PDB file of C-alpha atoms in Angstrom:
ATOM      1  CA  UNK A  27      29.021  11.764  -0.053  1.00 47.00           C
ATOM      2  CA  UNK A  28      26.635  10.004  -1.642  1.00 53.00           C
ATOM      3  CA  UNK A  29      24.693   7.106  -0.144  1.00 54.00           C
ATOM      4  CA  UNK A  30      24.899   4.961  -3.670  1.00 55.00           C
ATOM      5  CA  UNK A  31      28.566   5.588  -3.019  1.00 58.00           C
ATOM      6  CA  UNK A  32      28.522   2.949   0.201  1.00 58.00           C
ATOM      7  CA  UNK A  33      26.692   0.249  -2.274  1.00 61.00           C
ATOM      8  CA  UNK A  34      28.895  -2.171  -3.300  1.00 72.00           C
ATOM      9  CA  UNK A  35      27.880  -5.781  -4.271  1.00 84.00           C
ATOM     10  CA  UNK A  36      30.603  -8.733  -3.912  1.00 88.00           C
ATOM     11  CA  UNK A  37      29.611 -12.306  -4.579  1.00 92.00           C
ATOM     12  CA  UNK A  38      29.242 -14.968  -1.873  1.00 94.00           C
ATOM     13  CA  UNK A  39      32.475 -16.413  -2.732  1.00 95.00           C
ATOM     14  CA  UNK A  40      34.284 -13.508  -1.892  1.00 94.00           C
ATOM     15  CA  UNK A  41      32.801 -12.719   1.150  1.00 94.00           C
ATOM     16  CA  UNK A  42      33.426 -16.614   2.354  1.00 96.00           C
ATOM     17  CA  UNK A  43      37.223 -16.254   0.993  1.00 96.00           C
ATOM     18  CA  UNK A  44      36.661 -12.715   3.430  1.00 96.00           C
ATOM     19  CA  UNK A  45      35.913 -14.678   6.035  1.00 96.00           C
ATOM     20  CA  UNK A  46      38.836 -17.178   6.401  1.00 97.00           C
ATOM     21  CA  UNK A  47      40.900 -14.311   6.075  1.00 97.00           C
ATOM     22  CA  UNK A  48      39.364 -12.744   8.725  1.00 96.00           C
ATOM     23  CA  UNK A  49      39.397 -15.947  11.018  1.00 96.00           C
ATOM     24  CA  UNK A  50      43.278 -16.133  10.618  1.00 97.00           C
ATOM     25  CA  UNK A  51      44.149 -12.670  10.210  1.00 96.00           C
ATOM     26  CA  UNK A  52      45.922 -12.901  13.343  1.00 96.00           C
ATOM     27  CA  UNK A  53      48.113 -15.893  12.510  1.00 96.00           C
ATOM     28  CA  UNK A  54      51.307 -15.451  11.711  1.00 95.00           C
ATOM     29  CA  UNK A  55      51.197 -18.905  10.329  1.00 95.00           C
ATOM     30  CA  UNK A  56      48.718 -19.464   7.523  1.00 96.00           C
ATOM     31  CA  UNK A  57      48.320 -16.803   4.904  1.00 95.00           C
ATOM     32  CA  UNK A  58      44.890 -16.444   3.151  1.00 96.00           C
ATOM     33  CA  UNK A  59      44.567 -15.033  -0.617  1.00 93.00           C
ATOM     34  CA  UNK A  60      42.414 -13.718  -2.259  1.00 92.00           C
ATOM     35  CA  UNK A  61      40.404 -15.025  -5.249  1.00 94.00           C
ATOM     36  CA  UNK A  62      41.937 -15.950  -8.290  1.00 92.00           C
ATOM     37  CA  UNK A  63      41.237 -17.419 -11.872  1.00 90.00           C
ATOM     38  CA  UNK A  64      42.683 -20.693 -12.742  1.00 86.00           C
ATOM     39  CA  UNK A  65      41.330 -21.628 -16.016  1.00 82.00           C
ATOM     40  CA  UNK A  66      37.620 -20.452 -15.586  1.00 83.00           C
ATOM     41  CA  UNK A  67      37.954 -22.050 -12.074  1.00 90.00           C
ATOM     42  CA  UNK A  68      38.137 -19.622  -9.109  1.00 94.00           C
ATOM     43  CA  UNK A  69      40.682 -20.209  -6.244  1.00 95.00           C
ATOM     44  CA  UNK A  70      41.060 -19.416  -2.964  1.00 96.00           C
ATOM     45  CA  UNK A  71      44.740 -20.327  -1.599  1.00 95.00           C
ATOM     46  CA  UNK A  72      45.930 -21.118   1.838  1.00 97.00           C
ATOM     47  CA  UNK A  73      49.204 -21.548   3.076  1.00 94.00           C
ATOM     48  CA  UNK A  74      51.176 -22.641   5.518  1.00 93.00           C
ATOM     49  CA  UNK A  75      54.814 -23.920   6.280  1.00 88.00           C
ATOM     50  CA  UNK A  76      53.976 -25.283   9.681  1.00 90.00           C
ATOM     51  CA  UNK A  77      53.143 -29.345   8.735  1.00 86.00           C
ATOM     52  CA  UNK A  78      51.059 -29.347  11.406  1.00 89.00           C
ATOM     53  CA  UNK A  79      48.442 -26.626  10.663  1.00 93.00           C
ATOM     54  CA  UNK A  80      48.775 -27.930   7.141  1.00 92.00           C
ATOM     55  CA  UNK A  81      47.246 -30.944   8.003  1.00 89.00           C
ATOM     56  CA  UNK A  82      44.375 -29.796  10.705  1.00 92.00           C
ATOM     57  CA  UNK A  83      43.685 -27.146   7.230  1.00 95.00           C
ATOM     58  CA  UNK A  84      43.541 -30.275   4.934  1.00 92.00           C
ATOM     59  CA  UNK A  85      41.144 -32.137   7.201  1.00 90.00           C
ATOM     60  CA  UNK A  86      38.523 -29.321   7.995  1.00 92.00           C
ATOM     61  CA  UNK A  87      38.324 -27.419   4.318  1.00 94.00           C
ATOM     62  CA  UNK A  88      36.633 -28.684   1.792  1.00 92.00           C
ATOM     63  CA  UNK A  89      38.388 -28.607  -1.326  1.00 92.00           C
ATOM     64  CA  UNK A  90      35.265 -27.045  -3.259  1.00 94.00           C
ATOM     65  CA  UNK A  91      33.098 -24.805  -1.559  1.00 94.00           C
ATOM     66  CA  UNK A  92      29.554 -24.164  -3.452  1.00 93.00           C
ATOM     67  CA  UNK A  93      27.856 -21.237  -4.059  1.00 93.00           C
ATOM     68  CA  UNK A  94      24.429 -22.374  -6.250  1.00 91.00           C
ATOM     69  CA  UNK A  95      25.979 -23.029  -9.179  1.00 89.00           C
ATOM     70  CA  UNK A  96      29.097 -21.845  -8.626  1.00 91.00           C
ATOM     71  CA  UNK A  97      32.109 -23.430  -6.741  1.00 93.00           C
ATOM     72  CA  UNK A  98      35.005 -21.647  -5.277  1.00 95.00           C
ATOM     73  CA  UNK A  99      38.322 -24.236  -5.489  1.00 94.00           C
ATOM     74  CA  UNK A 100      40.376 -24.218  -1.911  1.00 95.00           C
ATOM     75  CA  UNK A 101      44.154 -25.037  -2.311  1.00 94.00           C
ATOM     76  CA  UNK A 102      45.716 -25.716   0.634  1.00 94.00           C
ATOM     77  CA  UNK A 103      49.678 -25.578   0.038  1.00 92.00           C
ATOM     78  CA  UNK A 104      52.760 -26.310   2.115  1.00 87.00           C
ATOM     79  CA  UNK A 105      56.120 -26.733   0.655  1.00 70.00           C
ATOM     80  CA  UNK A 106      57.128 -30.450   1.408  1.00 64.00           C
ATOM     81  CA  UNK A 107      53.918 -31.574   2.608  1.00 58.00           C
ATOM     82  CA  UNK A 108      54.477 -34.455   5.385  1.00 51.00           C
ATOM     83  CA  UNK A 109      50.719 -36.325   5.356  1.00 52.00           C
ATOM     84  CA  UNK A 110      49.489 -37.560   9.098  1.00 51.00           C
ATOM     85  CA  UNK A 111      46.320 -37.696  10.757  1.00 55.00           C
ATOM     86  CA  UNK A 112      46.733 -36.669  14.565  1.00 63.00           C
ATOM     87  CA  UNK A 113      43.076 -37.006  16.743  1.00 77.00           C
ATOM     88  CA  UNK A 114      40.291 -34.404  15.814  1.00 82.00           C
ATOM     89  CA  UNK A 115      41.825 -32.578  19.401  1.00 85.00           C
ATOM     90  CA  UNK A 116      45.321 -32.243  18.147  1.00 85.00           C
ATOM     91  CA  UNK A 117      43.986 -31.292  14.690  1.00 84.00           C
ATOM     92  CA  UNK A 118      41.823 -28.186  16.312  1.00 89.00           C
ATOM     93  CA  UNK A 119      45.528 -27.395  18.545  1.00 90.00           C
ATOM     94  CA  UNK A 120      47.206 -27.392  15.063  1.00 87.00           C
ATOM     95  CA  UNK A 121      44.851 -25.146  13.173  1.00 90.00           C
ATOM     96  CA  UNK A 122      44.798 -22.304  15.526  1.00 93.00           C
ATOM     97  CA  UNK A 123      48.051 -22.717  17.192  1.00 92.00           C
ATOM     98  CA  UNK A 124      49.490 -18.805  17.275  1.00 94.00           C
ATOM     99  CA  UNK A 125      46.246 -17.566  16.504  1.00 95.00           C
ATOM    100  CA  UNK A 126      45.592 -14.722  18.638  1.00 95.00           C
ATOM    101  CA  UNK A 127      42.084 -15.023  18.414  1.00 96.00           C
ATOM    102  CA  UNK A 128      42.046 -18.256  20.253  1.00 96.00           C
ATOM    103  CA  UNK A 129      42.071 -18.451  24.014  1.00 96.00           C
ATOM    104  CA  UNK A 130      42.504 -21.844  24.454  1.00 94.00           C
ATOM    105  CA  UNK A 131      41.420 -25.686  22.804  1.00 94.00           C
ATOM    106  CA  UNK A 132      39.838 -28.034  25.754  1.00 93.00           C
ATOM    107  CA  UNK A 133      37.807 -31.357  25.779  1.00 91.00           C
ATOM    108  CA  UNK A 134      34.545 -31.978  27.902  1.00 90.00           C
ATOM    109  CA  UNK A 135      32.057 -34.509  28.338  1.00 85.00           C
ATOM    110  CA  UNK A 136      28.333 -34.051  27.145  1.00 81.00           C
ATOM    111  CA  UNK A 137      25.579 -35.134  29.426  1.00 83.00           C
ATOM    112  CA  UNK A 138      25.559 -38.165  27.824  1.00 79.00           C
ATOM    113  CA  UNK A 139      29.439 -39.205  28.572  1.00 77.00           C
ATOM    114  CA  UNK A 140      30.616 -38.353  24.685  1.00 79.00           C
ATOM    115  CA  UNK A 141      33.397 -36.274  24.375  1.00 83.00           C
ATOM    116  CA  UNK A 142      33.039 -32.560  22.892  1.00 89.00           C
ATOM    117  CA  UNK A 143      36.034 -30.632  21.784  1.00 91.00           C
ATOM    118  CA  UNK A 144      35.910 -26.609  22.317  1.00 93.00           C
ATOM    119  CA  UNK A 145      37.829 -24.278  20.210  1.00 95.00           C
ATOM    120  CA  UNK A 146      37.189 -21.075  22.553  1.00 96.00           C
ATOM    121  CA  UNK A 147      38.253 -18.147  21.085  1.00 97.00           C
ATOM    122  CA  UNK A 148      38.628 -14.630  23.221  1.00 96.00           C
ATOM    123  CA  UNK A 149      35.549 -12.198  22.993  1.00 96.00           C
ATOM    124  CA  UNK A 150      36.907  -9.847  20.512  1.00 96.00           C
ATOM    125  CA  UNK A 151      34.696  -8.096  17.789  1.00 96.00           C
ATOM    126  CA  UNK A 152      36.186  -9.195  14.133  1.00 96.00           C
ATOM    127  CA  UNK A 153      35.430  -6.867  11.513  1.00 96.00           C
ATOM    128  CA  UNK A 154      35.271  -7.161   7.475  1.00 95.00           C
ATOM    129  CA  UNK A 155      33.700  -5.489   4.552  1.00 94.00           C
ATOM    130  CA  UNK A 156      30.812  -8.024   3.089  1.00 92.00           C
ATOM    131  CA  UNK A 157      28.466  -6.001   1.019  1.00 90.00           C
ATOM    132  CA  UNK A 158      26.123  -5.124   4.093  1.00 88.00           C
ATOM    133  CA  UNK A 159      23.623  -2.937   2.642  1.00 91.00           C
ATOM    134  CA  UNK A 160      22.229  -2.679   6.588  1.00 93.00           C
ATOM    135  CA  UNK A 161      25.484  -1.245   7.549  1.00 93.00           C
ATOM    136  CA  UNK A 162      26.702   2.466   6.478  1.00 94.00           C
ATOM    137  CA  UNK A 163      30.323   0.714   5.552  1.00 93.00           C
ATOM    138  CA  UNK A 164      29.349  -2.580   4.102  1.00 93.00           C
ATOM    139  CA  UNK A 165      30.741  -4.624   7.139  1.00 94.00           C
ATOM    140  CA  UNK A 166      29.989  -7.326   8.750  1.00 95.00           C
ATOM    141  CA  UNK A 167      30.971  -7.573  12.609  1.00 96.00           C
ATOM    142  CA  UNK A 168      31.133 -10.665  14.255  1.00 96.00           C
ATOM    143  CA  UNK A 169      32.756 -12.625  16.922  1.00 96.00           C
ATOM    144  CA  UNK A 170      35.644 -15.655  15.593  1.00 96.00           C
ATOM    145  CA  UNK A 171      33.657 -18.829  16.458  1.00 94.00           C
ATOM    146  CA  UNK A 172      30.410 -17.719  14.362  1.00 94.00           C
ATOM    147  CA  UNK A 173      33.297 -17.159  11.157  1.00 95.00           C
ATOM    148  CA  UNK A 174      34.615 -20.630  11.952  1.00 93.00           C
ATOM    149  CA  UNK A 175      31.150 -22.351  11.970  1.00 90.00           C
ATOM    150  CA  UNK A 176      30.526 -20.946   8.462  1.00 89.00           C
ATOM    151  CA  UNK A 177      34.268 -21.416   7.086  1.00 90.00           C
ATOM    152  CA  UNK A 178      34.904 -24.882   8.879  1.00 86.00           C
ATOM    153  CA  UNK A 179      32.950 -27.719   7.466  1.00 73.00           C
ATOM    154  CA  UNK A 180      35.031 -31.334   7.601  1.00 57.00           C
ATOM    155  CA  UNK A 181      34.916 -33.980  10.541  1.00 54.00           C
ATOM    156  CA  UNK A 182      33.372 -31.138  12.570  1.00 62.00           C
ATOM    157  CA  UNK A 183      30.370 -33.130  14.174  1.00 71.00           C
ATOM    158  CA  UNK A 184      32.524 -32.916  17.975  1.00 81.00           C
ATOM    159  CA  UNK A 185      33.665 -29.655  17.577  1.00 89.00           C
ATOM    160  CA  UNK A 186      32.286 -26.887  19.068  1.00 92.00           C
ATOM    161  CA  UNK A 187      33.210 -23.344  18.792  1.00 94.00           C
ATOM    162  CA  UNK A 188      32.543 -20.770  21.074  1.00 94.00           C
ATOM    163  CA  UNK A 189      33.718 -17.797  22.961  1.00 95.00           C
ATOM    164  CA  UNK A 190      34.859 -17.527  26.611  1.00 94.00           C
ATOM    165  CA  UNK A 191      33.156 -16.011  29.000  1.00 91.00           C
ATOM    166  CA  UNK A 192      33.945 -12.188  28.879  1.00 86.00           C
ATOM    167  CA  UNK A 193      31.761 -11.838  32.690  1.00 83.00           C
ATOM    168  CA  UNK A 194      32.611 -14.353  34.790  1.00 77.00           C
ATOM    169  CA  UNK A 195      29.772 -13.794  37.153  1.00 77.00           C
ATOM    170  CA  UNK A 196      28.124 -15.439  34.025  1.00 72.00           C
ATOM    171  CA  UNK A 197      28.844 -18.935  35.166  1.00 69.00           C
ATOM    172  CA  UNK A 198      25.606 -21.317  35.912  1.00 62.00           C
TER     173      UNK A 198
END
């Protein structure tokens, strides 16, 4: 095989629409697809028929996500859409309710008596092709909370992702 054979180039925008498919691959409940062209617009589609995922989607993704000069259009669809606004806590329990990469959505106080919300997802590796030149198969390998810190952008200020502890001898 040839090593120009492993070089393939996609655009930011595909490996972002890449990487929400990766973060909900294992949801039953939200289906990701690909990139499409609407117009001379591209589109990225999410779906969902649970109302209350729909909503925690429709509060955290932007509706245009831009690459320099280009913008990648995020619909966010469920059939009879009901519109509510549940707490940032419930939101996060909505989104990644059934996710299998999730262990579990908790609240804490910060040292300085504000209240954090965690979205702690299991340490599992997460895998998807992304043009890496550094890597002989073009992948990228990550953990879920670093996809959902670059995917994840609205009312996210008190929400922290991160990863339970996989050692728990670990602890401080």
């Amino acid at each position: 095989m040839n090593d120009q054979e492993n070089l393939k180039l996609s655009a930011p925008w595909e490996i972002y629409c890449r990487k929400v498919q990766a973060l909900f691959s294992k949801d039953p409940e939200i289906a990701v697809s690909g990139i499409t062209q609407r117009g001379g617009t591209r589109v990225m589609t999410i779906e969902t028929y649970n109302a209350f995922k729909y909503n925690a989607l429709k509060q955290v993704f932007p509706t245009v996500k831009c690459f320099g000069y280009t913008g990648l259009q995020i619909d966010i669809r469920m059939p009879n859409e009901d519109e509510f606004k549940p707490d940032l806590q419930d939101l996060m329990k909505d989104l990644f309710d059934g996710n299998e990469a999730v262990d579990k959505v908790c609240v804490s106080l910060d040292p300085f008596g504000n209240e954090q919300i965690y979205v702690m997802f299991k340490p599992e590796v997460i895998q998807f092709f992304n043009d890496n030149i550094r890597d002989y198969n073009g992948i990228c390998t990550t953990v879920a909370e670093n996809l959902a810190r670059d995917v994840l952008e609205k009312d996210a200020e008190r929400v922290n992702f991160c990863t339970t502890r996989l050692y728990p001898e670990l602890q401080c």
